[in-house]
Amino acid sequence: MKISWTGFSKKSLQERLQILKDYHLLNEDNQTNLEHNHMLPLSTADQMSENVLATFALPYSFVPDVVVDEQVYQVPFVTEEPSVVAAASFAAKIIKRSGGFKTTIHNRQMIGQVSLYQVANIEAAIKNIQNHKQELLELANQAHPSIVNRGGGARDLRVEWLNGEAEFLVVYLTVDTQEAMGANILNTMLEALKTPLEELTGGESLMAILSNYATEALVTATCEIDLRFLSRNKSEAIDIAKKIVLASQFAKQDPYRASTHNKGIFNGIDAVVLATGNDWRAIEAGAHAYASRNGSYQGLTTWSIKEVTQTLCGEITLPLPIATKGGSIGLNPTVKVSFDLLKQPTAKELASIIASIGLAQNFAALKALVSTGIQHGHMKLQAKSLALLAGAKDTEIALLVSQLISEKHFSLKRAQEILENIRQKS
Ligand code: HMG
């Protein structure tokens, strides 16, 4: 069904919820939960973590019509930062008109490691492990039979000798975790391998734990943006495209810029990872390690211009071990709303959506940075946050925001002064 989202952000909260209802984007329960803001109950939160006192809320938004691999997704976003949702919506709209995102899932397996030390004969130990590889894989699978029953399980095992300040023999286990992120699966399997590996190597095991550097769960998203969407003026559009290319090259060369460049990408990625109940610390840790894989910290996206088609081509590759099952996913009712909005994607589809959102977010930020500057769009929305912080009521917000913008002065103190002025005049 084709839905017109034009001007969606300018509608009231009630109108936005009504649109979701009119288009049956959610089932009845989830629509009701959303309308009544029935999010995480305290009793459930108390089961999810320790020493719980309350729940902590953040704005729950969504980005309409993100086209990924020819599917249209309504994407939930959890973020407190103004302009992130606006930027993603803006980019998704342009990229949809240019044919949407295309993605490749390179693999979907998790890696864990058992590190051994005090191994007297490294060569013999490596040989011994290699000779018993099948046996070790079977032991790992026996430790977690339910993942094997679901079609997953231990797939490979390799061994590496690290000879630095200290010597380690490290055994890396690769596991197909299906729809789960797999931390518990991996850790159970790895712990089951500790004693057999000590026996095979004569060494001591230091630890057995999953790695968040998920190089076997890489996802690539690409897009080709028609240059005419960058500006109505053809030469200005070419100029913006060239500067976006330069901006991605700059982020490959300067870690100070790369960090901010990638932070912008994570504005979107984290927002969806949070909304879908995934582990954002794991995703961040893995992606930042991946950004450093060439020896220096670099931007995760690459932009280039295709002269023949007159398009700006974007690409992002990063590890995205995203789950649709396990952890708190089944417990949190808001996460259920997210999966309903996304029409119950598989883990691979969700990873594709998230990679695409990262690329969209980067496109919007770079376009703003190399053209109008970030403050133009950003501060318009920041002004609204300041108005709220200053204590403006619904009926006062619009006037206060427009006066703040006209003064180009954004401080809480100034917002409070203007608000007082408005109240005195009314
Ligand atoms: P604009 O061209 O003024 O937008 O850009 P517009 O008012 O013409 O609207 C165009 C479309 O954008 C709308 O279509 C919406 O889809 C969307 P419509 O619905 O009107 O048919 N849109 C919005 N969606 C939801 N809420 C809104 C809203 N406004 C527009 N309020 C825009 C305005 C903010 C989109 C643009 O200036 C932009 O993309 N700026 C970048 C902002 C950004 O990246 N913010 C993130 C925070 S800054 C940061 O942390 C990252 C950074 O440091 C990363 C880096 O350095 O790389 C920048």
Coordinates of N, CA and C in Angstrom, one line a residue, residues 68-234:
V68 N 14.7 -0.8 1.4 CA 15.9 -1.6 1.4 C 15.6 -2.9 0.7
D69 N 16.4 -3.2 -0.3 CA 16.3 -4.4 -1.2 C 14.8 -4.5 -1.7
E70 N 14.3 -3.4 -2.1 CA 13.0 -3.3 -2.7 C 11.8 -3.5 -1.8
Q71 N 12.1 -3.6 -0.5 CA 11.0 -3.7 0.5 C 10.9 -2.3 1.2
V72 N 9.7 -1.9 1.5 CA 9.5 -0.6 2.2 C 9.3 -0.9 3.7
Y73 N 10.1 -0.2 4.5 CA 10.1 -0.4 6.0 C 9.7 0.9 6.7
Q74 N 8.9 0.8 7.7 CA 8.7 1.9 8.6 C 9.6 1.7 9.8
V75 N 10.5 2.5 10.0 CA 11.6 2.2 10.9 C 11.6 2.9 12.3
P76 N 11.4 2.2 13.4 CA 11.4 2.8 14.7 C 12.7 3.4 15.1
F77 N 12.7 4.5 15.8 CA 13.9 5.2 16.2 C 13.8 5.6 17.7
V78 N 14.8 5.3 18.5 CA 14.8 5.8 19.9 C 16.0 6.7 20.0
T79 N 15.7 8.0 20.1 CA 16.8 8.9 20.3 C 16.3 10.2 21.0
E80 N 17.3 10.8 21.7 CA 16.9 12.0 22.4 C 17.4 13.2 21.6
E81 N 18.2 13.0 20.6 CA 18.9 14.1 19.9 C 18.0 14.7 18.8
P82 N 17.7 16.0 18.9 CA 16.9 16.7 17.8 C 17.7 16.6 16.5
S83 N 16.9 16.5 15.5 CA 17.4 16.5 14.0 C 17.9 15.1 13.5
V84 N 18.0 14.1 14.4 CA 18.5 12.8 13.9 C 17.3 12.2 13.1
V85 N 16.1 12.2 13.6 CA 15.0 11.6 12.9 C 14.7 12.4 11.6
A86 N 14.8 13.7 11.8 CA 14.6 14.6 10.6 C 15.6 14.3 9.5
A87 N 16.8 14.1 9.9 CA 17.9 13.9 8.9 C 17.7 12.5 8.3
A88 N 17.4 11.5 9.0 CA 17.2 10.2 8.5 C 16.0 10.1 7.5
S89 N 14.9 10.9 7.9 CA 13.7 10.9 7.1 C 14.0 11.6 5.8
F90 N 14.7 12.7 5.9 CA 15.1 13.5 4.7 C 15.9 12.6 3.7
A91 N 16.9 11.9 4.3 CA 17.8 11.0 3.4 C 17.0 9.9 2.9
A92 N 16.2 9.2 3.7 CA 15.4 8.0 3.3 C 14.5 8.4 2.1
K93 N 13.9 9.6 2.2 CA 13.0 10.1 1.1 C 13.7 10.2 -0.2
I94 N 14.9 10.9 -0.2 CA 15.7 11.1 -1.4 C 16.2 9.8 -1.9
I95 N 16.6 8.9 -1.0 CA 17.2 7.6 -1.5 C 16.1 6.7 -2.0
K96 N 14.9 6.8 -1.5 CA 13.8 6.0 -2.0 C 13.5 6.4 -3.5
R97 N 13.5 7.8 -3.7 CA 13.3 8.2 -5.1 C 14.4 7.8 -6.0
S98 N 15.6 7.5 -5.5 CA 16.7 7.1 -6.3 C 16.8 5.6 -6.4
G99 N 15.8 4.9 -5.9 CA 15.9 3.4 -6.1 C 16.1 2.6 -4.8
G100 N 16.3 3.3 -3.7 CA 16.5 2.7 -2.4 C 17.9 2.1 -2.1
F101 N 18.0 1.4 -1.0 CA 19.3 0.8 -0.6 C 19.3 -0.6 -1.2
K102 N 20.6 -1.0 -1.5 CA 20.8 -2.4 -1.8 C 21.8 -3.0 -0.7
T103 N 21.5 -4.2 -0.2 CA 22.4 -4.7 0.8 C 23.0 -6.1 0.5
T104 N 24.1 -6.4 1.1 CA 24.7 -7.7 1.0 C 25.0 -8.2 2.4
I105 N 24.6 -9.3 2.8 CA 25.0 -9.9 4.1 C 26.1 -10.9 3.7
H106 N 27.3 -10.5 4.2 CA 28.5 -11.4 3.8 C 28.5 -12.7 4.6
N107 N 28.0 -12.7 5.8 CA 27.9 -13.9 6.6 C 27.1 -13.5 7.8
R108 N 26.7 -14.5 8.6 CA 25.9 -14.2 9.9 C 26.3 -15.2 10.9
Q109 N 27.6 -15.1 11.3 CA 28.1 -16.0 12.4 C 28.8 -15.2 13.4
M110 N 28.9 -15.7 14.6 CA 29.5 -15.1 15.7 C 30.8 -15.8 16.1
I111 N 31.8 -15.0 16.6 CA 33.1 -15.6 17.0 C 33.3 -15.5 18.5
G112 N 33.9 -16.5 19.1 CA 34.3 -16.4 20.5 C 35.7 -17.0 20.6
Q113 N 36.3 -16.7 21.8 CA 37.7 -17.2 21.9 C 38.0 -17.8 23.3
V114 N 38.9 -18.8 23.2 CA 39.4 -19.3 24.5 C 40.9 -19.0 24.4
S115 N 41.4 -18.2 25.4 CA 42.8 -17.9 25.4 C 43.5 -18.7 26.4
L116 N 44.6 -19.3 25.9 CA 45.5 -20.2 26.7 C 46.8 -19.6 26.9
Y117 N 47.4 -19.8 28.1 CA 48.8 -19.3 28.4 C 49.6 -20.4 29.0
Q118 N 50.8 -20.1 29.2 CA 51.8 -21.2 29.7 C 51.7 -22.5 28.9
V119 N 51.7 -22.3 27.6 CA 51.7 -23.5 26.7 C 53.2 -23.8 26.4
A120 N 53.6 -24.9 26.9 CA 55.1 -25.2 26.8 C 55.5 -25.4 25.3
N121 N 54.8 -26.2 24.6 CA 55.2 -26.5 23.2 C 54.1 -26.0 22.2
I122 N 54.3 -24.8 21.7 CA 53.3 -24.1 20.9 C 53.0 -25.0 19.6
E123 N 54.0 -25.4 19.0 CA 53.8 -26.1 17.7 C 53.0 -27.4 17.9
A124 N 53.4 -28.1 18.9 CA 52.7 -29.4 19.2 C 51.2 -29.1 19.6
A125 N 51.0 -28.0 20.4 CA 49.7 -27.7 20.8 C 48.8 -27.3 19.6
I126 N 49.3 -26.5 18.7 CA 48.5 -26.1 17.5 C 48.1 -27.4 16.7
K127 N 49.1 -28.3 16.5 CA 48.9 -29.5 15.8 C 47.8 -30.3 16.4
N128 N 47.9 -30.5 17.7 CA 47.0 -31.2 18.5 C 45.5 -30.7 18.4
I129 N 45.4 -29.4 18.5 CA 44.1 -28.8 18.3 C 43.5 -29.0 16.9
Q130 N 44.4 -28.8 15.9 CA 43.9 -29.0 14.5 C 43.5 -30.5 14.3
N131 N 44.2 -31.4 14.9 CA 43.9 -32.8 14.7 C 42.6 -33.2 15.4
H132 N 42.2 -32.4 16.4 CA 41.0 -32.7 17.2 C 39.9 -31.7 16.9
K133 N 40.0 -31.1 15.7 CA 39.0 -30.0 15.4 C 37.6 -30.5 15.4
Q134 N 37.3 -31.6 14.7 CA 35.9 -32.1 14.6 C 35.4 -32.4 16.0
E135 N 36.2 -33.1 16.8 CA 35.8 -33.5 18.1 C 35.5 -32.2 19.0
L136 N 36.3 -31.2 18.8 CA 36.0 -29.9 19.6 C 34.7 -29.3 19.1
L137 N 34.5 -29.3 17.8 CA 33.2 -28.7 17.3 C 32.0 -29.5 17.8
E138 N 32.2 -30.8 17.9 CA 31.1 -31.6 18.4 C 30.8 -31.3 19.9
L139 N 31.9 -31.2 20.6 CA 31.8 -30.9 22.1 C 31.1 -29.5 22.3
A140 N 31.4 -28.6 21.4 CA 30.8 -27.2 21.5 C 29.3 -27.4 21.2
N141 N 28.9 -28.2 20.2 CA 27.5 -28.4 19.9 C 26.7 -29.1 20.9
Q142 N 27.4 -30.1 21.6 CA 26.8 -30.8 22.6 C 26.5 -29.9 23.8
A143 N 27.3 -28.9 24.0 CA 27.1 -28.0 25.1 C 25.8 -27.1 24.9
H144 N 25.4 -26.9 23.7 CA 24.2 -26.1 23.4 C 23.4 -26.7 22.3
P145 N 22.7 -27.8 22.6 CA 22.0 -28.6 21.5 C 20.9 -27.8 20.9
S146 N 20.3 -26.9 21.7 CA 19.0 -26.3 21.1 C 19.4 -25.4 19.9
I147 N 20.5 -24.8 19.8 CA 20.9 -24.0 18.6 C 21.1 -25.0 17.4
V148 N 21.6 -26.2 17.7 CA 21.8 -27.1 16.6 C 20.4 -27.6 16.1
N149 N 19.5 -27.8 17.0 CA 18.1 -28.2 16.6 C 17.5 -27.1 15.8
R150 N 17.9 -25.8 16.0 CA 17.3 -24.7 15.2 C 18.0 -24.5 13.9
G151 N 19.0 -25.3 13.6 CA 19.7 -25.2 12.3 C 21.0 -24.5 12.4
G152 N 21.4 -24.1 13.6 CA 22.7 -23.4 13.8 C 23.7 -24.3 14.4
G153 N 24.7 -23.7 15.1 CA 25.7 -24.5 15.7 C 27.1 -24.1 15.4
A154 N 28.1 -24.8 16.0 CA 29.5 -24.5 15.8 C 29.9 -24.8 14.4
R155 N 30.6 -23.9 13.7 CA 30.9 -24.1 12.3 C 32.4 -24.3 12.0
D156 N 33.2 -23.5 12.8 CA 34.6 -23.6 12.5 C 35.4 -23.3 13.7
L157 N 36.7 -23.7 13.7 CA 37.6 -23.4 14.8 C 39.0 -23.2 14.2
R158 N 39.6 -22.1 14.6 CA 41.0 -21.9 14.2 C 41.8 -21.5 15.4
V159 N 43.1 -21.6 15.2 CA 44.0 -21.3 16.3 C 45.1 -20.4 15.9
E160 N 45.5 -19.5 16.8 CA 46.5 -18.5 16.5 C 47.4 -18.3 17.7
W161 N 48.7 -18.1 17.4 CA 49.7 -17.9 18.5 C 50.0 -16.4 18.5
L162 N 49.8 -15.7 19.7 CA 50.1 -14.3 19.8 C 51.3 -14.2 20.7
N163 N 52.4 -13.6 20.1 CA 53.6 -13.6 20.8 C 54.0 -12.1 21.0
G164 N 53.4 -11.5 22.0 CA 53.7 -10.1 22.3 C 54.3 -9.9 23.6
E165 N 53.8 -9.0 24.4 CA 54.3 -8.8 25.8 C 54.2 -10.1 26.6
A166 N 53.1 -10.8 26.3 CA 52.9 -12.1 26.9 C 52.5 -13.0 25.7
E167 N 52.7 -14.3 26.0 CA 52.4 -15.3 24.9 C 51.0 -15.9 25.1
F168 N 50.2 -16.0 24.1 CA 48.9 -16.6 24.2 C 48.7 -17.6 23.0
L169 N 48.0 -18.6 23.3 CA 47.5 -19.5 22.2 C 46.0 -19.3 22.2
V170 N 45.5 -18.7 21.1 CA 44.1 -18.4 21.1 C 43.3 -19.2 20.2
V171 N 42.2 -19.8 20.7 CA 41.3 -20.6 19.8 C 40.1 -19.9 19.5
Y172 N 39.8 -19.6 18.3 CA 38.6 -18.9 17.8 C 37.6 -19.9 17.3
L173 N 36.4 -19.7 17.9 CA 35.3 -20.6 17.5 C 34.2 -19.8 16.8
T174 N 33.8 -20.3 15.6 CA 32.8 -19.5 14.8 C 31.5 -20.3 14.9
V175 N 30.4 -19.6 15.2 CA 29.1 -20.3 15.5 C 28.0 -19.6 14.7
D176 N 27.1 -20.4 14.1 CA 25.9 -19.9 13.5 C 24.8 -19.8 14.6
T177 N 24.5 -18.6 14.9 CA 23.5 -18.4 16.1 C 22.1 -18.1 15.6
Q178 N 21.9 -18.3 14.3 CA 20.5 -18.1 13.7 C 20.0 -16.7 14.0
E179 N 18.8 -16.6 14.7 CA 18.1 -15.3 14.9 C 18.6 -14.6 16.2
A180 N 19.5 -15.3 17.0 CA 20.0 -14.7 18.2 C 21.3 -14.0 18.0
M181 N 21.6 -13.1 18.9 CA 22.9 -12.4 18.9 C 23.9 -13.4 19.3
G182 N 23.6 -14.3 20.3 CA 24.4 -15.5 20.5 C 25.4 -15.4 21.7
A183 N 25.4 -14.4 22.5 CA 26.4 -14.3 23.6 C 26.3 -15.5 24.5
N184 N 25.1 -15.8 24.9 CA 25.0 -17.0 25.8 C 25.3 -18.3 25.2
I185 N 24.9 -18.4 23.9 CA 25.3 -19.7 23.1 C 26.8 -19.8 23.1
L186 N 27.4 -18.7 22.6 CA 28.9 -18.8 22.5 C 29.6 -19.0 23.8
N187 N 29.2 -18.3 24.8 CA 29.9 -18.4 26.1 C 29.7 -19.8 26.7
T188 N 28.5 -20.4 26.5 CA 28.3 -21.8 27.0 C 29.3 -22.8 26.3
M189 N 29.3 -22.6 24.9 CA 30.1 -23.5 24.1 C 31.6 -23.4 24.5
L190 N 32.0 -22.1 24.6 CA 33.5 -21.8 24.9 C 33.9 -22.3 26.2
E191 N 33.0 -22.2 27.2 CA 33.4 -22.7 28.5 C 33.5 -24.2 28.5
A192 N 32.7 -24.9 27.7 CA 32.7 -26.3 27.6 C 34.0 -26.8 26.9
L193 N 34.7 -25.9 26.2 CA 35.9 -26.2 25.5 C 37.2 -26.0 26.3
K194 N 37.0 -25.3 27.5 CA 38.2 -24.9 28.2 C 39.0 -26.1 28.7
T195 N 38.4 -27.0 29.4 CA 39.2 -28.2 29.9 C 39.7 -29.0 28.8
P196 N 38.9 -29.4 27.7 CA 39.5 -30.2 26.6 C 40.7 -29.5 26.0
L197 N 40.6 -28.1 25.9 CA 41.7 -27.4 25.3 C 43.0 -27.4 26.2
E198 N 42.7 -27.3 27.5 CA 43.9 -27.3 28.4 C 44.6 -28.7 28.3
E199 N 43.7 -29.8 28.2 CA 44.3 -31.1 28.1 C 45.1 -31.3 26.7
L200 N 44.5 -30.7 25.7 CA 45.2 -30.9 24.4 C 46.5 -30.0 24.3
T201 N 46.6 -28.9 25.0 CA 47.7 -28.0 24.8 C 48.7 -28.1 26.0
G202 N 48.2 -28.6 27.1 CA 49.1 -28.6 28.3 C 49.1 -27.2 28.9
G203 N 48.3 -26.2 28.4 CA 48.3 -24.9 28.9 C 47.2 -24.6 29.9
E204 N 47.2 -23.3 30.4 CA 46.1 -22.9 31.3 C 45.1 -22.0 30.5
S205 N 43.8 -22.2 30.7 CA 43.0 -21.2 30.0 C 42.7 -20.0 30.9
L206 N 42.9 -18.8 30.2 CA 42.8 -17.5 30.9 C 41.3 -17.1 31.0
M207 N 40.6 -17.2 29.8 CA 39.2 -16.9 29.7 C 38.6 -17.5 28.5
A208 N 37.3 -17.6 28.5 CA 36.5 -18.1 27.4 C 35.3 -17.1 27.2
I209 N 35.3 -16.4 26.1 CA 34.2 -15.4 26.0 C 34.0 -15.0 24.5
L210 N 32.8 -14.6 24.2 CA 32.4 -14.2 22.9 C 33.3 -12.9 22.5
S211 N 33.5 -12.7 21.2 CA 34.2 -11.5 20.8 C 33.1 -10.6 20.1
N212 N 33.1 -9.3 20.5 CA 32.2 -8.3 19.9 C 32.8 -7.8 18.5
Y213 N 34.0 -8.2 18.2 CA 34.5 -7.9 16.9 C 34.0 -8.9 15.9
A214 N 32.8 -8.7 15.5 CA 32.0 -9.7 14.7 C 32.3 -9.7 13.2
T215 N 33.6 -10.0 12.9 CA 34.0 -9.9 11.5 C 33.3 -11.0 10.6
E216 N 32.6 -11.9 11.2 CA 31.9 -12.9 10.4 C 30.4 -12.5 10.3
A217 N 30.1 -11.3 10.7 CA 28.7 -10.8 10.6 C 28.7 -9.5 9.9
L218 N 29.4 -9.4 8.8 CA 29.5 -8.1 8.1 C 28.3 -7.9 7.1
V219 N 27.9 -6.6 7.1 CA 26.8 -6.2 6.2 C 27.3 -5.0 5.4
T220 N 26.9 -5.0 4.1 CA 27.2 -3.8 3.3 C 25.9 -3.2 2.8
A221 N 25.7 -1.9 2.9 CA 24.6 -1.2 2.3 C 25.1 -0.2 1.3
T222 N 24.4 -0.1 0.2 CA 24.9 0.9 -0.8 C 23.6 1.6 -1.3
C223 N 23.9 2.8 -1.9 CA 22.8 3.6 -2.5 C 23.4 4.4 -3.6
E224 N 22.6 4.8 -4.6 CA 23.0 5.6 -5.7 C 22.0 6.8 -5.8
I225 N 22.5 8.0 -5.4 CA 21.5 9.1 -5.3 C 21.6 9.9 -6.6
D226 N 20.5 10.1 -7.2 CA 20.4 11.0 -8.4 C 20.9 12.4 -8.0
L227 N 21.8 13.0 -8.8 CA 22.4 14.3 -8.4 C 21.4 15.4 -8.3
R228 N 20.3 15.2 -9.1 CA 19.3 16.3 -9.1 C 18.6 16.4 -7.8
F229 N 18.7 15.4 -6.9 CA 18.1 15.5 -5.6 C 18.9 16.3 -4.6
L230 N 20.2 16.6 -5.0 CA 21.1 17.4 -4.1 C 20.8 18.9 -4.2
S231 N 20.4 19.3 -5.3 CA 20.0 20.7 -5.5 C 19.3 20.9 -6.8
R232 N 18.4 21.9 -6.9 CA 17.7 22.1 -8.1 C 18.7 22.7 -9.2
N233 N 19.7 23.4 -8.6 CA 20.7 23.9 -9.5 C 21.8 22.9 -9.8
K234 N 21.9 22.6 -11.1 CA 22.8 21.4 -11.5 C 24.2 21.6 -11.1

